[in-house]
Amino acid sequence: MNVFNLVRKALYSVPEIKWGVSDYENSFLVLKWGENQYQPSRKLLTSISKSLSTINKYPTLQSTLKVKIANYAQVDQSECLLSGADRAFRIISETFIEKDDEIIIFEPTFPIFEKCVLIMSGKVRKIPLDKSFKIPSVTKISRSITKRTKIICLCNPNNPTGNFIATTAQIENLLKLDLIIVVDEVYFEFSNQTCLRLLKKYSNLIIIRSFSKTFGLAGLRVGYILSSREIISYLSRVELSIAPFDIPTPSLAGAIAALDNIEITKQNIKQINRAKVNLTSKLKKMGLKVYTSATSFLLISTRSFGIKSKEFIQLMENSKIILKDVSIYSGLSEYESYMAIPNKNDIPRLVNAIKKIISTKTKPLH
Ligand SMILES: Cc1ncc(COP(=O)(O)O)c(C=O)c1O
C-alpha cells in the first residue's frame, strides 16, 4: 500500500526533527531542554498527589485554574484560554492558517510554530535577527508582509538566544500593522518584563505563557493564552470543540497549587537568576562567550577556543553532561551550545567539565 500518496502534501515539507534521546541514567546532568532544575516543593507534590484520587473522572478544575490565572495576570477570564505552550501554537495555526497563508518569524527561534503552520499548509517567512539577536525595524519587517501574511510571531525572550528580541514599543508598532501578533512569554517571570499592558489597547495581540519553566512544572504540560475576548473565543472553538479535557487533573491541580504558593516560585526564580549570574561570570572568566539571558538557559560560544559545538557537546557527554545541539535551529553558528542553568550544587561539576575540555585547547584566540 502506498501511504505516501495518501498523506497530506503539506507534510512533505515538514522535515523530521531529531530531538534525540530524552531519558538518561540518574548520573547524567541533563541540561538540553532548559528545564527548571529544582524539584517541585512538597506543597505542590501534596496537591498533585491528592488530585490523583479523582483521576477516574474527567478533569473538573479548569475554571478554578482560569480564575486564578485571570487574577494572577490581571485580565478578565474571557481573555484567557488554558493550553500548554507548545499546544498553543497548534491552536493558533488551526484557528488562522489556511492553505498558502503566511506567517513571519525571526531566526533563530523556537521551531514549533513554524512546524504547526507548515502542517496547516501555510508558509513561513523567516527574517534573521541582527548580530545582537534583535528584530529589525518595523519598516524592514513590513517588506516581508504580503497579502497572505496573517501572523507575526516572536518569542520574547527568545529560545535559543535567551534575550529579549523586541521592546514593548516595537511590539506596539507591530500591532499597528493590523496582523495577529503572537508573543511567546514562556520565560516571563525570570525578568517580569511583559507586553501584557498592550492587551488593553489592541485586540490583535496573543500572549503565550507556561507553567513549565518559571514554575518548574514542565512534566505537567500546562500553560495559558492571553488575548482579546474575540480571539480567545475563536481559539476556544478550536480547542474546546476537540479537546475539552486536554489538561489532565494532576496538571490542573499542580498549576493551581503553584499559583496558591507563588512565594515558592519567586524564591526559586531568585535562585535560578543567582545561579545564572554566578555561572555566567565563571564561564566568561574561562574565556567563553556567554550571551545575555532572561531565561532558564544560557547560549554560549566556544569559537574563541576553536571548538565546534558538535565536538563540545560530545566531549561534555563523556562527562555525563548533556547540552543541546542547536544545529536544529537555523541562524546560529556551528560554535554555539545551549545549556539549562543547573541548580547551584551542580555548577562546579559543569564548570569543571568545561575547564577540562578547554584546558586541552589553545588559549582563547581574541
Ligand atoms: C520559547 C518557547 N516557547 C514555548 C516552549 C514550550 O513550552 P512548554 O513546554 O510549556 O509547552 C518552549 C520550551 O522550551 C520555549 O522555549
mmCIF file of C-alpha atoms and ligand atoms in Angstrom:
data_model
loop_
_atom_site.group_PDB
_atom_site.id
_atom_site.type_symbol
_atom_site.label_atom_id
_atom_site.label_comp_id
_atom_site.label_asym_id
_atom_site.label_seq_id
_atom_site.Cartn_x
_atom_site.Cartn_y
_atom_site.Cartn_z
ATOM 1 C CA MET A 1 0.000 0.000 0.000
ATOM 2 C CA ASN A 2 1.326 3.432 -0.924
ATOM 3 C CA VAL A 3 0.818 5.549 2.184
ATOM 4 C CA PHE A 4 2.951 8.401 0.801
ATOM 5 C CA ASN A 5 0.300 9.319 -1.781
ATOM 6 C CA LEU A 6 -2.411 9.453 0.871
ATOM 7 C CA VAL A 7 -0.565 11.703 3.297
ATOM 8 C CA ARG A 8 -1.429 15.445 3.105
ATOM 9 C CA LYS A 9 1.022 17.119 0.722
ATOM 10 C CA ALA A 10 1.794 19.753 3.370
ATOM 11 C CA LEU A 11 3.633 17.102 5.362
ATOM 12 C CA TYR A 12 6.185 16.603 2.592
ATOM 13 C CA SER A 13 7.694 19.973 3.504
ATOM 14 C CA VAL A 14 7.815 19.288 7.235
ATOM 15 C CA PRO A 15 11.284 17.965 7.984
ATOM 16 C CA GLU A 16 11.529 15.402 10.736
ATOM 17 C CA ILE A 17 13.166 16.983 13.791
ATOM 18 C CA LYS A 18 15.555 14.710 15.638
ATOM 19 C CA TRP A 19 15.160 15.780 19.266
ATOM 20 C CA GLY A 20 17.480 12.932 20.311
ATOM 21 C CA VAL A 21 17.458 10.734 23.400
ATOM 22 C CA SER A 22 15.370 12.148 26.248
ATOM 23 C CA ASP A 23 15.841 9.695 29.099
ATOM 24 C CA TYR A 24 19.262 9.301 30.685
ATOM 25 C CA GLU A 25 20.526 7.475 33.769
ATOM 26 C CA ASN A 26 20.367 9.411 37.051
ATOM 27 C CA SER A 27 24.101 10.115 36.971
ATOM 28 C CA PHE A 28 23.640 12.298 33.893
ATOM 29 C CA LEU A 29 23.168 16.041 34.227
ATOM 30 C CA VAL A 30 20.638 16.790 31.504
ATOM 31 C CA LEU A 31 20.681 20.460 30.512
ATOM 32 C CA LYS A 32 19.360 20.195 26.970
ATOM 33 C CA TRP A 33 15.736 21.275 27.480
ATOM 34 C CA GLY A 34 16.172 24.448 29.541
ATOM 35 C CA GLU A 35 14.207 22.862 32.359
ATOM 36 C CA ASN A 36 13.965 24.320 35.842
ATOM 37 C CA GLN A 37 16.437 22.061 37.680
ATOM 38 C CA TYR A 38 14.835 22.370 41.127
ATOM 39 C CA GLN A 39 12.445 19.682 42.287
ATOM 40 C CA PRO A 40 8.864 20.777 42.957
ATOM 41 C CA SER A 41 8.062 21.821 46.543
ATOM 42 C CA ARG A 42 6.410 19.426 48.990
ATOM 43 C CA LYS A 43 3.263 21.585 48.956
ATOM 44 C CA LEU A 44 2.944 21.177 45.213
ATOM 45 C CA LEU A 45 3.604 17.462 45.301
ATOM 46 C CA THR A 46 0.974 17.025 48.030
ATOM 47 C CA SER A 47 -1.665 18.862 45.961
ATOM 48 C CA ILE A 48 -0.830 16.823 42.885
ATOM 49 C CA SER A 49 -0.913 13.542 44.860
ATOM 50 C CA LYS A 50 -4.282 14.430 46.385
ATOM 51 C CA SER A 51 -5.731 15.073 42.932
ATOM 52 C CA LEU A 52 -4.804 11.542 41.852
ATOM 53 C CA SER A 53 -7.729 10.086 43.829
ATOM 54 C CA THR A 54 -10.121 11.614 41.259
ATOM 55 C CA ILE A 55 -8.458 10.512 38.038
ATOM 56 C CA ASN A 56 -11.294 8.047 37.363
ATOM 57 C CA LYS A 57 -13.313 11.193 36.472
ATOM 58 C CA TYR A 58 -12.788 13.756 33.716
ATOM 59 C CA PRO A 59 -10.945 16.881 34.898
ATOM 60 C CA THR A 60 -13.110 19.497 36.649
ATOM 61 C CA LEU A 61 -10.584 22.074 37.846
ATOM 62 C CA GLN A 62 -10.387 24.106 34.607
ATOM 63 C CA SER A 63 -12.475 27.032 35.814
ATOM 64 C CA THR A 64 -10.715 27.162 39.196
ATOM 65 C CA LEU A 65 -7.367 27.456 37.422
ATOM 66 C CA LYS A 66 -8.710 30.006 34.954
ATOM 67 C CA VAL A 67 -9.961 32.249 37.774
ATOM 68 C CA LYS A 68 -6.534 32.086 39.416
ATOM 69 C CA ILE A 69 -4.678 32.837 36.171
ATOM 70 C CA ALA A 70 -7.003 35.761 35.393
ATOM 71 C CA ASN A 71 -6.291 37.096 38.853
ATOM 72 C CA TYR A 72 -2.532 36.494 38.530
ATOM 73 C CA ALA A 73 -2.298 38.157 35.097
ATOM 74 C CA GLN A 74 -4.891 40.827 35.952
ATOM 75 C CA VAL A 75 -7.081 40.058 32.944
ATOM 76 C CA ASP A 76 -10.705 39.064 32.539
ATOM 77 C CA GLN A 77 -11.421 35.334 32.384
ATOM 78 C CA SER A 78 -12.785 35.829 28.867
ATOM 79 C CA GLU A 79 -9.273 36.932 27.854
ATOM 80 C CA CYS A 80 -7.683 33.639 28.867
ATOM 81 C CA LEU A 81 -7.587 30.083 27.478
ATOM 82 C CA LEU A 82 -5.846 27.175 29.184
ATOM 83 C CA SER A 83 -3.347 25.435 26.927
ATOM 84 C CA GLY A 84 0.178 24.098 27.100
ATOM 85 C CA ALA A 85 2.556 26.462 25.281
ATOM 86 C CA ASP A 86 3.514 24.016 22.529
ATOM 87 C CA ARG A 87 -0.134 23.260 22.011
ATOM 88 C CA ALA A 88 -0.978 26.972 21.881
ATOM 89 C CA PHE A 89 0.996 27.251 18.622
ATOM 90 C CA ARG A 90 -1.095 24.451 17.221
ATOM 91 C CA ILE A 91 -4.398 26.027 18.291
ATOM 92 C CA ILE A 92 -3.339 29.388 16.801
ATOM 93 C CA SER A 93 -2.374 27.747 13.492
ATOM 94 C CA GLU A 94 -5.592 25.758 13.322
ATOM 95 C CA THR A 95 -7.577 28.938 14.003
ATOM 96 C CA PHE A 96 -5.929 31.248 11.467
ATOM 97 C CA ILE A 97 -3.939 29.399 8.826
ATOM 98 C CA GLU A 98 -5.474 28.366 5.516
ATOM 99 C CA LYS A 99 -3.506 26.985 2.571
ATOM 100 C CA ASP A 100 -0.727 29.399 1.490
ATOM 101 C CA ASP A 101 -1.397 31.868 4.302
ATOM 102 C CA GLU A 102 1.865 33.272 5.598
ATOM 103 C CA ILE A 103 3.447 33.953 8.935
ATOM 104 C CA ILE A 104 6.632 35.816 9.802
ATOM 105 C CA ILE A 105 9.112 34.579 12.393
ATOM 106 C CA PHE A 106 12.587 35.771 13.385
ATOM 107 C CA GLU A 107 15.506 33.395 13.104
ATOM 108 C CA PRO A 108 16.920 31.658 15.083
ATOM 109 C CA THR A 109 13.866 30.816 17.156
ATOM 110 C CA PHE A 110 11.860 28.070 18.787
ATOM 111 C CA PRO A 111 10.822 25.763 15.935
ATOM 112 C CA ILE A 112 7.326 24.593 16.924
ATOM 113 C CA PHE A 113 5.190 27.386 15.415
ATOM 114 C CA GLU A 114 6.868 27.016 12.043
ATOM 115 C CA LYS A 115 6.034 23.314 12.003
ATOM 116 C CA CYS A 116 2.406 23.915 13.051
ATOM 117 C CA VAL A 117 1.962 26.386 10.196
ATOM 118 C CA LEU A 118 3.571 24.110 7.605
ATOM 119 C CA ILE A 119 1.311 21.256 8.717
ATOM 120 C CA MET A 120 -1.693 23.551 8.103
ATOM 121 C CA SER A 121 -0.344 24.113 4.518
ATOM 122 C CA GLY A 122 0.771 27.616 5.415
ATOM 123 C CA LYS A 123 4.034 29.332 4.507
ATOM 124 C CA VAL A 124 6.736 30.680 6.785
ATOM 125 C CA ARG A 125 8.807 33.765 6.030
ATOM 126 C CA LYS A 126 11.922 33.940 8.157
ATOM 127 C CA ILE A 127 13.604 37.234 8.951
ATOM 128 C CA PRO A 128 17.048 36.944 10.519
ATOM 129 C CA LEU A 129 17.674 38.621 13.864
ATOM 130 C CA ASP A 130 20.578 41.073 13.754
ATOM 131 C CA LYS A 131 24.013 40.362 15.246
ATOM 132 C CA SER A 132 22.756 41.239 18.744
ATOM 133 C CA PHE A 133 19.767 38.938 18.200
ATOM 134 C CA LYS A 134 17.250 41.802 17.879
ATOM 135 C CA ILE A 135 14.411 42.180 15.375
ATOM 136 C CA PRO A 136 14.908 44.656 12.535
ATOM 137 C CA SER A 137 12.891 47.883 12.230
ATOM 138 C CA VAL A 138 9.180 47.673 11.506
ATOM 139 C CA THR A 139 9.865 49.248 8.099
ATOM 140 C CA LYS A 140 12.172 46.361 7.223
ATOM 141 C CA ILE A 141 9.723 43.790 8.587
ATOM 142 C CA SER A 142 6.917 45.381 6.530
ATOM 143 C CA ARG A 143 8.823 44.494 3.347
ATOM 144 C CA SER A 144 8.188 40.804 4.094
ATOM 145 C CA ILE A 145 4.438 41.318 4.515
ATOM 146 C CA THR A 146 2.301 40.132 1.613
ATOM 147 C CA LYS A 147 -1.457 39.894 1.025
ATOM 148 C CA ARG A 148 -1.295 36.442 2.579
ATOM 149 C CA THR A 149 0.507 37.431 5.789
ATOM 150 C CA LYS A 150 -1.659 36.829 8.854
ATOM 151 C CA ILE A 151 0.647 36.445 11.812
ATOM 152 C CA ILE A 152 3.962 37.762 13.095
ATOM 153 C CA CYS A 153 5.334 35.666 15.933
ATOM 154 C CA LEU A 154 8.153 36.455 18.311
ATOM 155 C CA CYS A 155 9.494 34.667 21.346
ATOM 156 C CA ASN A 156 10.385 37.323 23.886
ATOM 157 C CA PRO A 157 12.698 36.256 25.488
ATOM 158 C CA ASN A 158 13.745 34.051 22.629
ATOM 159 C CA ASN A 159 14.818 30.436 22.522
ATOM 160 C CA PRO A 160 17.644 29.606 21.708
ATOM 161 C CA THR A 161 19.240 33.071 22.024
ATOM 162 C CA GLY A 162 17.915 33.749 25.549
ATOM 163 C CA ASN A 163 17.483 37.529 25.124
ATOM 164 C CA PHE A 164 14.600 39.941 24.564
ATOM 165 C CA ILE A 165 14.497 40.358 20.804
ATOM 166 C CA ALA A 166 11.994 43.244 20.857
ATOM 167 C CA THR A 167 10.988 46.087 23.152
ATOM 168 C CA THR A 168 7.356 46.649 24.119
ATOM 169 C CA ALA A 169 7.423 49.792 21.930
ATOM 170 C CA GLN A 170 8.476 47.676 18.930
ATOM 171 C CA ILE A 171 5.724 45.161 19.671
ATOM 172 C CA GLU A 172 3.237 48.038 19.783
ATOM 173 C CA ASN A 173 4.442 49.161 16.343
ATOM 174 C CA LEU A 174 3.946 45.636 15.031
ATOM 175 C CA LEU A 175 0.409 45.592 16.450
ATOM 176 C CA LYS A 176 -0.368 48.680 14.364
ATOM 177 C CA LEU A 177 0.283 46.631 11.208
ATOM 178 C CA ASP A 178 -3.154 45.021 11.662
ATOM 179 C CA LEU A 179 -1.891 41.486 11.713
ATOM 180 C CA ILE A 180 -2.127 38.970 14.538
ATOM 181 C CA ILE A 181 0.956 39.426 16.732
ATOM 182 C CA VAL A 182 1.874 36.364 18.794
ATOM 183 C CA VAL A 183 4.290 36.974 21.659
ATOM 184 C CA ASP A 184 5.655 33.891 23.384
ATOM 185 C CA GLU A 185 6.387 34.832 27.008
ATOM 186 C CA VAL A 186 7.059 31.409 28.479
ATOM 187 C CA TYR A 187 10.087 32.799 30.374
ATOM 188 C CA PHE A 188 8.212 35.898 31.570
ATOM 189 C CA GLU A 189 8.690 35.517 35.335
ATOM 190 C CA PHE A 190 12.511 35.373 35.116
ATOM 191 C CA SER A 191 12.502 39.109 34.384
ATOM 192 C CA ASN A 192 8.888 40.242 34.886
ATOM 193 C CA GLN A 193 9.159 42.077 31.574
ATOM 194 C CA THR A 194 5.950 41.675 29.583
ATOM 195 C CA CYS A 195 3.925 43.350 26.845
ATOM 196 C CA LEU A 196 0.688 42.462 28.672
ATOM 197 C CA ARG A 197 -0.377 46.103 29.064
ATOM 198 C CA LEU A 198 -0.868 46.237 25.273
ATOM 199 C CA LEU A 199 -3.744 43.780 25.613
ATOM 200 C CA LYS A 200 -5.953 46.618 26.908
ATOM 201 C CA LYS A 201 -5.345 48.631 23.740
ATOM 202 C CA TYR A 202 -5.008 46.068 20.931
ATOM 203 C CA SER A 203 -7.353 43.213 20.061
ATOM 204 C CA ASN A 204 -4.816 41.514 17.762
ATOM 205 C CA LEU A 205 -2.269 40.511 20.426
ATOM 206 C CA ILE A 206 -1.854 36.908 21.602
ATOM 207 C CA ILE A 207 0.448 36.132 24.534
ATOM 208 C CA ILE A 208 1.551 32.586 25.324
ATOM 209 C CA ARG A 209 2.642 31.727 28.860
ATOM 210 C CA SER A 210 3.596 28.475 30.569
ATOM 211 C CA PHE A 211 3.976 26.752 33.922
ATOM 212 C CA SER A 212 6.893 24.721 32.536
ATOM 213 C CA LYS A 213 9.870 26.984 33.135
ATOM 214 C CA THR A 214 9.471 29.515 35.941
ATOM 215 C CA PHE A 215 7.027 27.347 37.887
ATOM 216 C CA GLY A 216 9.140 24.244 37.230
ATOM 217 C CA LEU A 217 6.225 22.104 36.028
ATOM 218 C CA ALA A 218 7.406 21.056 32.551
ATOM 219 C CA GLY A 219 6.194 17.492 33.120
ATOM 220 C CA LEU A 220 2.608 18.685 33.673
ATOM 221 C CA ARG A 221 2.307 20.328 30.207
ATOM 222 C CA VAL A 222 0.184 23.236 31.313
ATOM 223 C CA GLY A 223 0.146 26.885 30.306
ATOM 224 C CA TYR A 224 -2.255 29.533 29.042
ATOM 225 C CA ILE A 225 -3.007 32.002 26.278
ATOM 226 C CA LEU A 226 -3.967 35.633 26.918
ATOM 227 C CA SER A 227 -5.688 37.656 24.208
ATOM 228 C CA SER A 228 -8.739 39.753 23.379
ATOM 229 C CA ARG A 229 -12.130 38.261 24.164
ATOM 230 C CA GLU A 230 -12.790 37.874 20.417
ATOM 231 C CA ILE A 231 -9.596 35.968 19.644
ATOM 232 C CA ILE A 232 -9.993 33.787 22.729
ATOM 233 C CA SER A 233 -13.495 32.873 21.593
ATOM 234 C CA TYR A 234 -12.168 31.678 18.195
ATOM 235 C CA LEU A 235 -9.229 29.831 19.757
ATOM 236 C CA SER A 236 -11.686 28.214 22.187
ATOM 237 C CA ARG A 237 -13.847 26.983 19.309
ATOM 238 C CA VAL A 238 -10.850 25.021 18.045
ATOM 239 C CA GLU A 239 -9.576 23.824 21.403
ATOM 240 C CA LEU A 240 -12.736 23.190 23.352
ATOM 241 C CA SER A 241 -14.624 21.528 20.481
ATOM 242 C CA ILE A 242 -11.928 18.916 20.113
ATOM 243 C CA ALA A 243 -10.155 18.682 23.443
ATOM 244 C CA PRO A 244 -12.313 19.984 26.309
ATOM 245 C CA PHE A 245 -10.421 17.816 28.794
ATOM 246 C CA ASP A 246 -6.966 18.221 27.341
ATOM 247 C CA ILE A 247 -5.204 19.278 30.541
ATOM 248 C CA PRO A 248 -5.178 16.356 32.979
ATOM 249 C CA THR A 249 -6.388 16.687 36.584
ATOM 250 C CA PRO A 250 -2.885 16.441 38.193
ATOM 251 C CA SER A 251 -1.663 19.209 35.858
ATOM 252 C CA LEU A 252 -4.573 21.491 36.761
ATOM 253 C CA ALA A 253 -4.031 20.733 40.462
ATOM 254 C CA GLY A 254 -0.280 21.422 40.145
ATOM 255 C CA ALA A 255 -0.803 24.754 38.386
ATOM 256 C CA ILE A 256 -3.422 25.818 40.962
ATOM 257 C CA ALA A 257 -1.069 24.910 43.823
ATOM 258 C CA ALA A 258 1.768 26.795 42.091
ATOM 259 C CA LEU A 259 -0.321 29.980 41.950
ATOM 260 C CA ASP A 260 -1.549 29.478 45.518
ATOM 261 C CA ASN A 261 2.080 29.251 46.654
ATOM 262 C CA ILE A 262 3.580 31.882 44.402
ATOM 263 C CA GLU A 263 6.198 32.795 47.035
ATOM 264 C CA ILE A 264 7.864 29.398 46.497
ATOM 265 C CA THR A 265 8.162 30.101 42.756
ATOM 266 C CA LYS A 266 9.514 33.591 43.421
ATOM 267 C CA GLN A 267 12.235 32.138 45.666
ATOM 268 C CA ASN A 268 13.031 29.530 43.042
ATOM 269 C CA ILE A 269 13.346 32.174 40.325
ATOM 270 C CA LYS A 270 15.716 34.160 42.551
ATOM 271 C CA GLN A 271 17.853 31.044 42.991
ATOM 272 C CA ILE A 272 17.972 30.393 39.248
ATOM 273 C CA ASN A 273 18.773 34.019 38.432
ATOM 274 C CA ARG A 274 21.539 33.997 41.051
ATOM 275 C CA ALA A 275 22.956 30.744 39.660
ATOM 276 C CA LYS A 276 22.802 32.266 36.176
ATOM 277 C CA VAL A 277 24.888 35.284 37.220
ATOM 278 C CA ASN A 278 27.369 33.034 39.013
ATOM 279 C CA LEU A 279 27.713 30.577 36.100
ATOM 280 C CA THR A 280 27.937 33.382 33.524
ATOM 281 C CA SER A 281 30.801 35.004 35.388
ATOM 282 C CA LYS A 282 32.673 31.690 35.744
ATOM 283 C CA LEU A 283 32.280 30.879 32.039
ATOM 284 C CA LYS A 284 33.369 34.364 30.972
ATOM 285 C CA LYS A 285 36.445 34.115 33.200
ATOM 286 C CA MET A 286 37.377 30.949 31.308
ATOM 287 C CA GLY A 287 37.301 32.963 28.059
ATOM 288 C CA LEU A 288 33.966 31.705 26.711
ATOM 289 C CA LYS A 289 31.420 33.987 25.115
ATOM 290 C CA VAL A 290 28.142 33.959 27.052
ATOM 291 C CA TYR A 291 25.065 35.633 25.598
ATOM 292 C CA THR A 292 22.754 37.656 27.843
ATOM 293 C CA SER A 293 19.852 35.524 29.008
ATOM 294 C CA ALA A 294 16.452 36.366 30.501
ATOM 295 C CA THR A 295 15.574 32.670 30.575
ATOM 296 C CA SER A 296 16.414 29.411 32.346
ATOM 297 C CA PHE A 297 19.223 28.621 29.929
ATOM 298 C CA LEU A 298 22.445 30.079 28.547
ATOM 299 C CA LEU A 299 23.698 30.198 24.998
ATOM 300 C CA ILE A 300 27.483 30.096 24.868
ATOM 301 C CA SER A 301 30.059 30.160 22.114
ATOM 302 C CA THR A 302 33.230 28.070 22.090
ATOM 303 C CA ARG A 303 34.544 29.840 18.974
ATOM 304 C CA SER A 304 37.401 31.518 20.875
ATOM 305 C CA PHE A 305 38.783 28.045 21.593
ATOM 306 C CA GLY A 306 38.111 26.815 18.057
ATOM 307 C CA ILE A 307 35.804 24.103 19.419
ATOM 308 C CA LYS A 308 32.726 23.439 17.300
ATOM 309 C CA SER A 309 29.552 22.737 19.248
ATOM 310 C CA LYS A 310 29.224 19.196 17.875
ATOM 311 C CA GLU A 311 32.641 18.335 19.351
ATOM 312 C CA PHE A 312 31.964 20.291 22.554
ATOM 313 C CA ILE A 313 28.658 18.531 23.167
ATOM 314 C CA GLN A 314 30.273 15.153 22.517
ATOM 315 C CA LEU A 315 33.099 15.901 24.962
ATOM 316 C CA MET A 316 30.601 17.093 27.597
ATOM 317 C CA GLU A 317 28.670 13.877 27.126
ATOM 318 C CA ASN A 318 31.841 11.989 28.105
ATOM 319 C CA SER A 319 31.441 13.763 31.479
ATOM 320 C CA LYS A 320 27.772 12.712 31.507
ATOM 321 C CA ILE A 321 26.557 16.265 30.951
ATOM 322 C CA ILE A 322 24.021 16.682 28.164
ATOM 323 C CA LEU A 323 23.757 20.025 26.359
ATOM 324 C CA LYS A 324 21.566 20.874 23.380
ATOM 325 C CA ASP A 325 22.833 20.681 19.867
ATOM 326 C CA VAL A 326 21.496 23.955 18.483
ATOM 327 C CA SER A 327 22.227 22.961 14.912
ATOM 328 C CA ILE A 328 18.467 22.202 14.643
ATOM 329 C CA TYR A 329 17.997 25.999 14.663
ATOM 330 C CA SER A 330 18.955 27.868 11.542
ATOM 331 C CA GLY A 331 20.671 31.182 12.105
ATOM 332 C CA LEU A 332 23.303 30.182 14.675
ATOM 333 C CA SER A 333 26.930 29.399 14.018
ATOM 334 C CA GLU A 334 28.500 25.969 14.477
ATOM 335 C CA TYR A 335 30.176 27.167 17.673
ATOM 336 C CA GLU A 336 27.106 27.816 19.819
ATOM 337 C CA SER A 337 25.775 25.488 22.512
ATOM 338 C CA TYR A 338 22.795 25.708 24.831
ATOM 339 C CA MET A 339 22.618 24.671 28.458
ATOM 340 C CA ALA A 340 19.952 24.951 31.141
ATOM 341 C CA ILE A 341 21.101 26.754 34.286
ATOM 342 C CA PRO A 342 21.993 23.866 36.610
ATOM 343 C CA ASN A 343 20.976 24.023 40.238
ATOM 344 C CA LYS A 344 23.700 25.687 42.289
ATOM 345 C CA ASN A 345 25.118 22.390 43.609
ATOM 346 C CA ASP A 346 25.748 21.176 40.054
ATOM 347 C CA ILE A 347 27.554 24.321 38.855
ATOM 348 C CA PRO A 348 31.046 23.088 39.967
ATOM 349 C CA ARG A 349 30.540 19.816 38.082
ATOM 350 C CA LEU A 350 29.538 21.690 34.919
ATOM 351 C CA VAL A 351 32.356 24.221 35.235
ATOM 352 C CA ASN A 352 34.992 21.533 35.870
ATOM 353 C CA ALA A 353 33.863 19.507 32.858
ATOM 354 C CA ILE A 354 34.160 22.607 30.638
ATOM 355 C CA LYS A 355 37.555 23.512 32.166
ATOM 356 C CA LYS A 356 38.804 20.004 31.344
ATOM 357 C CA ILE A 357 37.794 20.413 27.705
ATOM 358 C CA ILE A 358 39.252 23.856 27.156
ATOM 359 C CA SER A 359 42.485 23.063 29.005
ATOM 360 C CA THR A 360 43.337 20.673 26.157
ATOM 361 C CA LYS A 361 42.921 23.508 23.634
ATOM 362 C CA THR A 362 44.988 26.587 22.992
ATOM 363 C CA LYS A 363 44.354 29.856 24.797
ATOM 364 C CA PRO A 364 41.420 31.996 23.616
ATOM 365 C CA LEU A 365 42.077 33.446 20.168
ATOM 366 C CA HIS A 366 40.873 37.026 20.848
HETATM 367 C C1 LIG B 1 10.214 29.907 23.527
HETATM 368 C C2 LIG B 1 9.479 28.676 23.939
HETATM 369 N N1 LIG B 1 8.157 28.590 23.701
HETATM 370 C C3 LIG B 1 7.452 27.517 24.063
HETATM 371 C C4 LIG B 1 8.055 26.450 24.677
HETATM 372 C C5 LIG B 1 7.236 25.279 25.043
HETATM 373 O O1 LIG B 1 6.809 25.415 26.350
HETATM 374 P P1 LIG B 1 6.001 24.264 27.087
HETATM 375 O O2 LIG B 1 6.990 23.225 27.456
HETATM 376 O O3 LIG B 1 5.431 24.928 28.266
HETATM 377 O O4 LIG B 1 4.974 23.741 26.127
HETATM 378 C C6 LIG B 1 9.425 26.482 24.944
HETATM 379 C C7 LIG B 1 10.103 25.348 25.555
HETATM 380 O O5 LIG B 1 11.289 25.231 25.590
HETATM 381 C C8 LIG B 1 10.145 27.632 24.567
HETATM 382 O O6 LIG B 1 11.463 27.737 24.803
#
